[in-house]
Tab-separated table of C-alpha atoms in Angstrom:
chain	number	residue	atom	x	y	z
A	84	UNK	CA	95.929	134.873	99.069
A	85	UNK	CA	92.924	132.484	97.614
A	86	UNK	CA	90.130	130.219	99.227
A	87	UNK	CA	89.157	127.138	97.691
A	88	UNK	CA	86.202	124.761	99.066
A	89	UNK	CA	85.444	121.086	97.293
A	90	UNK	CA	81.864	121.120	96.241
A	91	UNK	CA	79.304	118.193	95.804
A	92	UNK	CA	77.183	118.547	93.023
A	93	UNK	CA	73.641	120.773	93.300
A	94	UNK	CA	71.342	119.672	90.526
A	95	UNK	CA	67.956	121.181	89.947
A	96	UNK	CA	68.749	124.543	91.212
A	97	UNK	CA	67.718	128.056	89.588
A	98	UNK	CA	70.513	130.000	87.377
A	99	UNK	CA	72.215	132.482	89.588
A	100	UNK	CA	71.225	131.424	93.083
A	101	UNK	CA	73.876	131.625	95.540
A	102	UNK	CA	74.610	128.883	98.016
A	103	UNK	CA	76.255	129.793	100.836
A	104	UNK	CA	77.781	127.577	104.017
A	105	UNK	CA	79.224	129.529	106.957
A	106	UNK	CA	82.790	128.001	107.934
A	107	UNK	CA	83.192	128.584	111.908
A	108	UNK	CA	86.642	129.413	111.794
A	109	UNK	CA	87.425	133.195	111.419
A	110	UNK	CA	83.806	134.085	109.694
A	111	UNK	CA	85.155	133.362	106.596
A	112	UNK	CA	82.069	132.179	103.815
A	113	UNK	CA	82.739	129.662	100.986
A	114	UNK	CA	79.450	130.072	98.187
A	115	UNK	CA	79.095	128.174	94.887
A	116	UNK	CA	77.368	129.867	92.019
A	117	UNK	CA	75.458	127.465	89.632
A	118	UNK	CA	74.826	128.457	86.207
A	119	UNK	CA	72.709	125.922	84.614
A	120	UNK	CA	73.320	126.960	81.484
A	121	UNK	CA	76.653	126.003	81.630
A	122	UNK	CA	77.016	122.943	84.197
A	123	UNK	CA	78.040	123.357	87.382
A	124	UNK	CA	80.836	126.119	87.944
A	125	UNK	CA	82.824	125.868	91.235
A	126	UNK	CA	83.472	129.855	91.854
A	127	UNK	CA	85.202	129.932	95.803
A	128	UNK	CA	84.256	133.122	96.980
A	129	UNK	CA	85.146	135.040	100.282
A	130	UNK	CA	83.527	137.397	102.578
A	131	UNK	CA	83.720	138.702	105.968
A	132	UNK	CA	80.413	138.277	108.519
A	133	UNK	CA	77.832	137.983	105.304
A	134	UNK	CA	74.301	137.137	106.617
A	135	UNK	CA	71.520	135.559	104.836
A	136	UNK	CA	69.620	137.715	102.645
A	137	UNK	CA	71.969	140.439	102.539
A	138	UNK	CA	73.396	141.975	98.824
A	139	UNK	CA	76.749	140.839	98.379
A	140	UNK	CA	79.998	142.209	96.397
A	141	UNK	CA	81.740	139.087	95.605
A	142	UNK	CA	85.234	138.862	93.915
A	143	UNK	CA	84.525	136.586	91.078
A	144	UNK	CA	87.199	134.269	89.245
A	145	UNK	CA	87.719	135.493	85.040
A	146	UNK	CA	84.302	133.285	83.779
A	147	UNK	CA	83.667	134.662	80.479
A	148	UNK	CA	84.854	132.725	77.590
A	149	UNK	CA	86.630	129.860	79.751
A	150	UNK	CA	89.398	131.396	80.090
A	151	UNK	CA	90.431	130.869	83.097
A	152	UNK	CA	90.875	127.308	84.068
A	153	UNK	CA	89.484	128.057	87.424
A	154	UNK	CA	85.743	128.327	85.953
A	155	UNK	CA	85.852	124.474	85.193
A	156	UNK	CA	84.622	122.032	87.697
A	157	UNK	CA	87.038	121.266	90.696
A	158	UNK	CA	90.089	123.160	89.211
A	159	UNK	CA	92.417	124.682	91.801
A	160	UNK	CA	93.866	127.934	90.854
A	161	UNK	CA	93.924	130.629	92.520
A	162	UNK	CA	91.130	133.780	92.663
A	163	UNK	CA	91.913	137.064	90.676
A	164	UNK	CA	90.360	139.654	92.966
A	165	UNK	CA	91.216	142.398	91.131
A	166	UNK	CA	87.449	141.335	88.797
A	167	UNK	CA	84.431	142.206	90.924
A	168	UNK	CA	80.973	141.629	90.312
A	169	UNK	CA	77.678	143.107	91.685
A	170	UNK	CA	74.821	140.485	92.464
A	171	UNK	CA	71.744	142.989	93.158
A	172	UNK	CA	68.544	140.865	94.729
A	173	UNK	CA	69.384	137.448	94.552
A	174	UNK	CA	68.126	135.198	96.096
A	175	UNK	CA	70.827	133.792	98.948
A	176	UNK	CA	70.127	129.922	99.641
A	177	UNK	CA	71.839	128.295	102.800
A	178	UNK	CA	73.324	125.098	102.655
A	179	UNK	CA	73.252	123.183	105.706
A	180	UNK	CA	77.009	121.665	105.005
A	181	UNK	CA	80.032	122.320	106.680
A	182	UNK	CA	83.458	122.880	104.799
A	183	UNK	CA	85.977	120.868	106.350
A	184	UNK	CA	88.326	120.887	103.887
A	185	UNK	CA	88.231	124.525	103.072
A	186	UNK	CA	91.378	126.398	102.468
A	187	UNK	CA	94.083	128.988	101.129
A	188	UNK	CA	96.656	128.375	99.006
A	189	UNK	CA	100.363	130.537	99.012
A	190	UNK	CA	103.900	130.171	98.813
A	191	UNK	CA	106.388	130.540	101.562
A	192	UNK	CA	109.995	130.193	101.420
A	193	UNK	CA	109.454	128.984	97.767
A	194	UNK	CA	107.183	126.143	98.592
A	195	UNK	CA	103.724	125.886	97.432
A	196	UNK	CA	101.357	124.784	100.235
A	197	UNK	CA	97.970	124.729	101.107
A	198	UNK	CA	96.613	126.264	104.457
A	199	UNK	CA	93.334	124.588	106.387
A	200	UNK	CA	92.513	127.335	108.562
A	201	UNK	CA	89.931	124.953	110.824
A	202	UNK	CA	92.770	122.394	111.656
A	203	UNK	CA	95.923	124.499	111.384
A	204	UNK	CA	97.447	122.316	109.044
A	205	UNK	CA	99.058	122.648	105.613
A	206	UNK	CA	99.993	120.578	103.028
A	207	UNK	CA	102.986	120.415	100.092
A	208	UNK	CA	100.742	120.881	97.313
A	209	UNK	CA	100.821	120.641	93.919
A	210	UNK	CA	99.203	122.900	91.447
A	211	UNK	CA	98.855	123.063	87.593
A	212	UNK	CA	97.687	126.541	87.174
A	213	UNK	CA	100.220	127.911	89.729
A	214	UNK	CA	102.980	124.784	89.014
A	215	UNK	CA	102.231	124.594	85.312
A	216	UNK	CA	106.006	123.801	84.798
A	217	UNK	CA	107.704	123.014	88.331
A	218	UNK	CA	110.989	123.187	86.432
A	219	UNK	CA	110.188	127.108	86.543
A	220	UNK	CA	108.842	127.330	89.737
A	221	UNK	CA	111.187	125.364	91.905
A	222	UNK	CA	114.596	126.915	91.016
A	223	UNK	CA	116.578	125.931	94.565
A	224	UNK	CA	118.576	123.337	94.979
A	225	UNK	CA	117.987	122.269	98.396
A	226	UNK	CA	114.440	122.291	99.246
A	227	UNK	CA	113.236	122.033	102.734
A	228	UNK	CA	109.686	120.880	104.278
A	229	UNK	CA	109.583	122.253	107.892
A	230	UNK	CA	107.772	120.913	111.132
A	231	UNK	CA	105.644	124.319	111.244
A	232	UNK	CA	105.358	127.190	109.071
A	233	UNK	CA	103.926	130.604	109.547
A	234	UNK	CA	101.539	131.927	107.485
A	235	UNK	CA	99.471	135.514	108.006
A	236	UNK	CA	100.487	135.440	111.674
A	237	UNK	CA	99.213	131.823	112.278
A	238	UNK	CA	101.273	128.876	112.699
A	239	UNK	CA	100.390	125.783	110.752
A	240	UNK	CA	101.688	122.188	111.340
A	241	UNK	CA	103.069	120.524	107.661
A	242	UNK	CA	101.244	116.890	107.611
A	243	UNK	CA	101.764	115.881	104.087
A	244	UNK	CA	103.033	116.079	100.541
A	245	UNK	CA	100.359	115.900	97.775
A	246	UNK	CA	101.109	113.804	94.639
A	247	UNK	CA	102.924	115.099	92.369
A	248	UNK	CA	104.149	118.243	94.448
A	249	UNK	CA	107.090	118.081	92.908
A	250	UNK	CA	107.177	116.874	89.327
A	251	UNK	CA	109.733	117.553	87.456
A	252	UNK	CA	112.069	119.793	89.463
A	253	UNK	CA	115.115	119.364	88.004
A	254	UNK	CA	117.034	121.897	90.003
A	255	UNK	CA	116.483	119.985	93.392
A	256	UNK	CA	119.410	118.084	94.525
A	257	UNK	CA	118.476	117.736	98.082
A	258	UNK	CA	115.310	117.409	100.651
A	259	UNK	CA	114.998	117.427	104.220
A	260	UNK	CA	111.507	116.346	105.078
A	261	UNK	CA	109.734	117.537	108.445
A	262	UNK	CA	109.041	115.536	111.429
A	263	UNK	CA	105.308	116.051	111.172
A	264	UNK	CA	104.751	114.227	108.175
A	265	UNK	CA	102.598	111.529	108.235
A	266	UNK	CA	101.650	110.714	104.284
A	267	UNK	CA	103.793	111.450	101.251
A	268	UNK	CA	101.511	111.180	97.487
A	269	UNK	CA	102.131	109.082	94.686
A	270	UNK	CA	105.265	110.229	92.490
A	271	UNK	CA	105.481	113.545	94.760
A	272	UNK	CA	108.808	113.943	93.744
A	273	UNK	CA	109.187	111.987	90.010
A	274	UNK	CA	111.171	113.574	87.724
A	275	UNK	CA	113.251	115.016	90.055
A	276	UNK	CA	116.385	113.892	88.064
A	277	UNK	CA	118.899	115.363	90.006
A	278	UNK	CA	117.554	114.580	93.335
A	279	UNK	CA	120.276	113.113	95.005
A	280	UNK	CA	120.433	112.812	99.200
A	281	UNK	CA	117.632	112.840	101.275
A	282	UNK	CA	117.513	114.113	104.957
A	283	UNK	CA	114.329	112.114	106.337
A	284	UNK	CA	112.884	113.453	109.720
A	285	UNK	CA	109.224	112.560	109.768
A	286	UNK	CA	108.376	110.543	112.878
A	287	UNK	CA	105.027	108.953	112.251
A	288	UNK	CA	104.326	108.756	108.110
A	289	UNK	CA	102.583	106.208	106.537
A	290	UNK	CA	104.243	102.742	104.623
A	291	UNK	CA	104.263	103.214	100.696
A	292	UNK	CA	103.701	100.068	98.490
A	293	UNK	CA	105.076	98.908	95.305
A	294	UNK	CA	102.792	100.839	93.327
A	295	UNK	CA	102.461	104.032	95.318
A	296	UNK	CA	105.635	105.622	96.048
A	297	UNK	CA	106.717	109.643	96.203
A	298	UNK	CA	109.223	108.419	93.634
A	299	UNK	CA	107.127	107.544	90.951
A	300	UNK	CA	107.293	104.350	88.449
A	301	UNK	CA	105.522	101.278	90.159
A	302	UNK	CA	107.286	99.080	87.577
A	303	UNK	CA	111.075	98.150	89.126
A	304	UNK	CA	112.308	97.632	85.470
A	305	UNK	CA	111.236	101.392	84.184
A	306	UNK	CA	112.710	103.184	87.423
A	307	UNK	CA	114.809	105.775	87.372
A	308	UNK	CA	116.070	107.261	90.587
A	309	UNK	CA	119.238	109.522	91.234
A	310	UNK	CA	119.107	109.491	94.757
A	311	UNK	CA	122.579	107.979	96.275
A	312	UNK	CA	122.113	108.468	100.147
A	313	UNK	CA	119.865	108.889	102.916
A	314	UNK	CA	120.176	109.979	106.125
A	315	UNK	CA	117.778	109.771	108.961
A	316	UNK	CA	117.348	112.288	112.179
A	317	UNK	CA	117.460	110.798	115.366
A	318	UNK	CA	113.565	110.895	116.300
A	319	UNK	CA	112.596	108.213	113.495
A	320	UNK	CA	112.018	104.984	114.736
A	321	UNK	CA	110.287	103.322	112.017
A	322	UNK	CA	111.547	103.906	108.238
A	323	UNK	CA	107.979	103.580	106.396
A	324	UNK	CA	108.139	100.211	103.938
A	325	UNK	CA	108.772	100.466	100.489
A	326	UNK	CA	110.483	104.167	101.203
A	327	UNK	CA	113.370	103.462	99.073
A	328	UNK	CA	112.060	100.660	97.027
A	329	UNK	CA	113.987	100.681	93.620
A	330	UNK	CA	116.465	103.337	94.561
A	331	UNK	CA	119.307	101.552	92.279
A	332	UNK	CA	121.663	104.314	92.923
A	333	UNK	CA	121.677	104.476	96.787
A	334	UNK	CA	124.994	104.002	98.240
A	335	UNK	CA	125.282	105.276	101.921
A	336	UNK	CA	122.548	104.823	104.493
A	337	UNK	CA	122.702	106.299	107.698
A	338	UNK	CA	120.323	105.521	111.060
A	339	UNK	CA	120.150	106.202	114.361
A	340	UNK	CA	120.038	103.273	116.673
A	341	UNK	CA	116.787	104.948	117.732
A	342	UNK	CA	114.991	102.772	114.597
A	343	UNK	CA	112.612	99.623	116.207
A	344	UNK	CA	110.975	98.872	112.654
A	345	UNK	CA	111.687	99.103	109.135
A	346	UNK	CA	108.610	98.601	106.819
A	347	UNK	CA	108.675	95.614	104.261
A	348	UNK	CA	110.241	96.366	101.021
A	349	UNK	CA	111.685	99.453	102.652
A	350	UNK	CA	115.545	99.016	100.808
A	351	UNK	CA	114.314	96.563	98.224
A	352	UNK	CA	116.138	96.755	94.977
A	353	UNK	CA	119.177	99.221	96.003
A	354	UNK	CA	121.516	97.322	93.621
A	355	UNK	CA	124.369	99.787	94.444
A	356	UNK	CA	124.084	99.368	98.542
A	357	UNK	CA	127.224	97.449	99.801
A	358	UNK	CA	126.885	98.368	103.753
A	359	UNK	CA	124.340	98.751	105.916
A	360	UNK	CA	124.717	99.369	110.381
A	361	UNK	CA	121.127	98.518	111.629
A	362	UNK	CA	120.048	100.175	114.657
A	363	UNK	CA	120.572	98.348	117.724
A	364	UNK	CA	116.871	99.075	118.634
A	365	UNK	CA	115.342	97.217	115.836
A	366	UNK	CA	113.424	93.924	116.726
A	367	UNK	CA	113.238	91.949	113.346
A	368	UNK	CA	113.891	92.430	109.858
A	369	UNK	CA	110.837	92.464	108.146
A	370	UNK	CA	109.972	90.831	104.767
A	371	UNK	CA	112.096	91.840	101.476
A	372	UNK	CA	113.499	94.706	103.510
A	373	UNK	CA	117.031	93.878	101.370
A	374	UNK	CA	115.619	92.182	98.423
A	375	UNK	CA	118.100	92.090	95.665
A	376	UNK	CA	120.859	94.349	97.388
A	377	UNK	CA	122.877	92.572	94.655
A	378	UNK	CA	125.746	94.870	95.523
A	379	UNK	CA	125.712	94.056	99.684
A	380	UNK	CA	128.434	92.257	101.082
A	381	UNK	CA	128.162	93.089	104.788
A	382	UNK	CA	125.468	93.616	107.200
A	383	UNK	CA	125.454	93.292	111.181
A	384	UNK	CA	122.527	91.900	113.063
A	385	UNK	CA	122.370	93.393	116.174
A	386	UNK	CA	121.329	91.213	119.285
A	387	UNK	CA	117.700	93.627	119.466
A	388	UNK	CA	116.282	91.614	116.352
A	389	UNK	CA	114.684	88.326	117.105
A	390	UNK	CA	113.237	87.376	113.779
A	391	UNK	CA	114.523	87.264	110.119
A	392	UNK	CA	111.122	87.261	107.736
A	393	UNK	CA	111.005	85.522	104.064
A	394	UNK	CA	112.725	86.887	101.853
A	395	UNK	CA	115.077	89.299	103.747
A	396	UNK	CA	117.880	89.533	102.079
A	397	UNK	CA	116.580	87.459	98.746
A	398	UNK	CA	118.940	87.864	96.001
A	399	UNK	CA	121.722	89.867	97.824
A	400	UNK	CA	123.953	87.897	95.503
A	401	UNK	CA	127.314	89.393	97.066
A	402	UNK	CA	126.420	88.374	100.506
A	403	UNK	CA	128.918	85.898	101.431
A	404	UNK	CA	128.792	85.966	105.300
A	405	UNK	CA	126.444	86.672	108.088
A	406	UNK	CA	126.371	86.729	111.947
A	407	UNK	CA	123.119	85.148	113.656
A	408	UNK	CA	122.942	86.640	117.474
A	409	UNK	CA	121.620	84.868	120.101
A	410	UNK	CA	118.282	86.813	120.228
A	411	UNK	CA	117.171	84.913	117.069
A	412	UNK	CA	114.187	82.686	117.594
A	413	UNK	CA	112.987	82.455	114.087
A	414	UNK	CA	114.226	82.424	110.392
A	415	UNK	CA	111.626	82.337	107.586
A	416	UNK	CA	111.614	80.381	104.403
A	417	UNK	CA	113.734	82.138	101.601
A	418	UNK	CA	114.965	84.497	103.674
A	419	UNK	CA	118.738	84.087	102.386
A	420	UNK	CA	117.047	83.322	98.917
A	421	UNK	CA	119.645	83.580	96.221
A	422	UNK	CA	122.586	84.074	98.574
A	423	UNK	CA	125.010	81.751	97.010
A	424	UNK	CA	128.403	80.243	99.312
A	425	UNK	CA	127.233	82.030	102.498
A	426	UNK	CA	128.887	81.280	105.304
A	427	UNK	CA	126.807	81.445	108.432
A	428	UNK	CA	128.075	82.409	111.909
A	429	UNK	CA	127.214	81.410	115.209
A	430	UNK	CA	127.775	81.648	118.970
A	431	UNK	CA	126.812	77.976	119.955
A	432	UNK	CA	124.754	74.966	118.563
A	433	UNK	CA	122.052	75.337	121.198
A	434	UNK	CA	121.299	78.607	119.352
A	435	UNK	CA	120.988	77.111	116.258
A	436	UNK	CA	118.612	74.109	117.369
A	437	UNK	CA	116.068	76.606	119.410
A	438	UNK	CA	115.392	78.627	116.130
A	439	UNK	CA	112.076	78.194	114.310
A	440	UNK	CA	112.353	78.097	110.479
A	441	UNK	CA	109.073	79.076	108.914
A	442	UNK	CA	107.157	79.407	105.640
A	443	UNK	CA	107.623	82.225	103.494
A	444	UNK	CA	105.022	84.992	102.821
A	445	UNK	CA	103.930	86.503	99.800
A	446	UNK	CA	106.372	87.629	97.992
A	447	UNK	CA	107.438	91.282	95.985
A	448	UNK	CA	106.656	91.721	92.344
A	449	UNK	CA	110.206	91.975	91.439
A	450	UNK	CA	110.913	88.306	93.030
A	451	UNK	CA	111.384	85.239	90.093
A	452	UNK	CA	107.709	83.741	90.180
A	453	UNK	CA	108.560	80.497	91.776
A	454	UNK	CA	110.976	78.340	94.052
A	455	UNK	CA	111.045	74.669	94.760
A	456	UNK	CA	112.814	75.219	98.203
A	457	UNK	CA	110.181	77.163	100.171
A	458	UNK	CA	110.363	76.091	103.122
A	459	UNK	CA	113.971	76.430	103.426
A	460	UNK	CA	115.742	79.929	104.356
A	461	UNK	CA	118.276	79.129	101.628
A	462	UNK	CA	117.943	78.137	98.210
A	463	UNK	CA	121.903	77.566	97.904
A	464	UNK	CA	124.295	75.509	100.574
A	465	UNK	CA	125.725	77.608	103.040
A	466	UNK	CA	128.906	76.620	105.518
A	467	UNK	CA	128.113	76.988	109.539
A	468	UNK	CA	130.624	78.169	111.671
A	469	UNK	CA	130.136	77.571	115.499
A	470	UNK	CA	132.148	80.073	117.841
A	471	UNK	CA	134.245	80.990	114.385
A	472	UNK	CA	135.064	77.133	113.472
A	473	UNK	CA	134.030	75.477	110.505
A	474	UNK	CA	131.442	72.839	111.907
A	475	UNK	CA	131.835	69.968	110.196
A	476	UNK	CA	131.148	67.390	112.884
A	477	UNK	CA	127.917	68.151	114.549
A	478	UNK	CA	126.885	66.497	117.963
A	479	UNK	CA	123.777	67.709	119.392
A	480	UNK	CA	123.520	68.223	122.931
A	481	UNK	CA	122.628	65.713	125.114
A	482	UNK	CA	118.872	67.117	126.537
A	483	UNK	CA	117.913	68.266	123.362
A	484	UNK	CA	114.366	66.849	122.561
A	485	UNK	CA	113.925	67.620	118.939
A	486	UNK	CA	115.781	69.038	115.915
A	487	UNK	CA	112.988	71.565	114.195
A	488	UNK	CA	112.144	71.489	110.637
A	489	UNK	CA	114.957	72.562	108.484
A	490	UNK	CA	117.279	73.347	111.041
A	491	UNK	CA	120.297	72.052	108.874
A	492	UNK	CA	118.501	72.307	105.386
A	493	UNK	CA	120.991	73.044	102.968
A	494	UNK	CA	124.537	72.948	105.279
A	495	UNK	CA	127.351	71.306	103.093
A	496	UNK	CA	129.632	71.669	105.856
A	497	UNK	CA	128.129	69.130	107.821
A	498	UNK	CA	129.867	65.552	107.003
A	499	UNK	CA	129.092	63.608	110.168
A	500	UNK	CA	125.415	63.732	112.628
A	501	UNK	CA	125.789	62.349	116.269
A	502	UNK	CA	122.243	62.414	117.706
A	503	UNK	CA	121.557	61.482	121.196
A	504	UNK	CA	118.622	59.546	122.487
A	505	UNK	CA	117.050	62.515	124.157
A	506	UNK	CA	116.329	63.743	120.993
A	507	UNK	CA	112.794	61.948	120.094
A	508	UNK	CA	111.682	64.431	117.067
A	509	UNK	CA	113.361	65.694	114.085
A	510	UNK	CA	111.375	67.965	111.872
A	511	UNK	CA	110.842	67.557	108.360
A	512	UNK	CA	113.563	69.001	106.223
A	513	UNK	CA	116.032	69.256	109.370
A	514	UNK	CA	118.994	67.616	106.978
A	515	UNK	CA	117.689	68.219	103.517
A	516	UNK	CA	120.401	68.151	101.096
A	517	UNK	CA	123.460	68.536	103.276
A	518	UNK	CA	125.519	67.008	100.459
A	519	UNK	CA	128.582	66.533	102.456
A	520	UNK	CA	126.934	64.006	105.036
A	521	UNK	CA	127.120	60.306	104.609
């Protein structure tokens, strides 16, 4: 067992005088020994109930000769007890500072974590002196990150995964990540080249973005993931965005229909994914969420989801048809970007006319770096089918007071437009380039 405590730096301060804050929790005492000749050395030292004043036996880190990479500043390996040193008459300094982020460090069931006694938390950690080479370390195949874990009687609640925590484990071919956790670090598992399936059960953890994801490589072109499914536990409802952003082996994706939200980006790039069943709980599908699924050729909307943002399912090149329920109220520019000869499904034209297509936002940095069709959900004709018939003669209802901006942008299936005089607005757009009209 080891204590470690992150240190501001003390300048100005006599060689060998002790500074000492008291942590609340359990008596335990962090102290920091400065030795201007040397810099600042961060020594975390324990002891039980010390009081100011008082001569103190401390068990020292190895200092002598650098050794030991824990004498350099902010290093993280662990204390060798076994060296003690005697500190007779000097001088003990309090510092009015409170450790909050004081802790030990241990392995349990072959997982490195750190343990914050004060908050009864713990974190997947990463560390060079203990984790010099992870391929050593981590020699299981499965690896799993529980809810809780007990450590020296106590039970501490696992919250996160520090960057890097595992870095090159090559053995690990699965993970099953832990309900409670809410933040995953940068390339916490790059390098894991035979990581393969995923088991996800963490309930509340934080969106990733393009350049900050546990799988490392922010550049889509350099990425190099193994991992070929995903499965996630009935308790998620929202899969973080970007989670498997530039996984171009995934195959087989499994959720509950628990899920309400999937995060932007969160399956964009998965050039292998053919099939995916949405959750009949989710409410829209959010920006690039199935950008460049080149490999997807089906995908049900459930009737829950009432919006379609830009860029959805941009470049899902094998998409050839899709089903719009009637809960739709809004499609956003580009979001069938790239999908060439779709054919478009739909219950009834009054569905059609009463959805609002929108601008595009900001697009993903693997996106082509401009498009002359913005405002248009598709850059390439599409067919509409009303009620499973090819609609080719299109009469809009008689009541209908407007036809919205691009409401029929694009639709070469469309050869004849009967309009009736209800209808005293039509948006801009609403029959751009429906070749087949005349």
């Amino acid at each position: 067992m080891s204590g470690h405590s992150k240190w501001n730096n003390i300048k100005n301060k006599k060689e060998n005088t002790i500074f000492r804050t008291f942590i609340k929790s359990h008596n335990y005492i962090c102290t920091k020994i400065v030795f201007t000749g040397h810099g600042n050395h961060y020594c975390d030292l324990l002891k039980m109930n010390a009081k100011a004043g008082e001569k103190i036996d401390i068990a020292l880190e190895v200092y002598s000769g650098h050794t030991h990479l824990g004498t350099q500043p902010f290093e993280t390996n662990r204390l060798l007890k076994e060296y003690r040193y005697h500190f007779d008459g000097l001088e003990i300094c309090v510092k009015d500072e409170l450790i909050n982020d004081f802790y030990f460090d241990d392995v349990v069931n072959g997982v490195y974590y750190y343990f914050y006694p004060e908050t009864k938390t713990a974190t997947v950690a990463y560390n060079e002196n203990y984790i010099y080479n992870n391929s050593a370390n981590y020699t299981q195949s499965e690896i799993i990150i529980p809810e809780m874990v007990n450590y020296n009687g106590s039970e501490y609640k696992v919250t996160s995964i520090e960057n890097r925590a595992f870095y090159n484990c090559t053995q690990i071919t699965s993970i099953s990540i832990g309900k409670n956790i809410t933040s995953i670090g940068n390339s916490a598992f790059e390098g894991c080249t035979r990581l393969t399936s995923i088991y996800w059960e963490a309930i509340n953890c934080k969106d990733f973005s393009y350049d900050n994801t546990p799988w490392g490589y922010s550049n889509y072109e350099y990425m190099i993931n193994p991992i070929t499914s995903i499965i996630f536990g009935d308790s998620v409802k929202h899969i973080p965005a970007c989670l498997c952003y530039g996984m171009k082996k995934l195959t087989s994706v499994e959720m509950s229909n628990n899920i309400t939200s999937i995060g932007k980006s969160a399956f964009s790039g998965c050039k292998k994914l053919t099939s995916v069943t949405l959750s009949n709980s989710l409410t829209e599908i959010d920006t690039c969420v199935f950008e460049f699924c080149q490999s997807l050729t089906e995908i049900i909307i459930p009737n829950s989801v009432t919006s379609i943002k830009s860029y959805a399912f941009d470049g899902c090149s094998s998409l050839t048809s899709i089903t719009i329920p009637n809960s739709i109220t809004s499609i956003e520019g580009m979001a069938f970007q790239g999908c060439e000869n779709l054919s478009v499904y739909i219950k009834d034209i009054e569905t059609w006319l009463n959805i609002n297509f929108g601008k595009p936002t900001k697009a993903s940095p693997i996106m082509a770096p401009s498009y002359s069709t913005w405002e248009c959900p598709f850059s390439s004709t599409y067919k509409l089918y009303v009620n499973n018939e090819l609609l080719t003669n299109l009469i809009i209802p008689q009541g209908i007071d407007s036809i919205k901006r691009g409401t029929f942008c694009k639709c070469s299936s469309i050869n004849s437009v009967i309009i009736p005089n209800t209808v005293t607005k039509i948006g801009i757009d609403a029959f751009r380039s429906c070749k087949s009209l005349i």
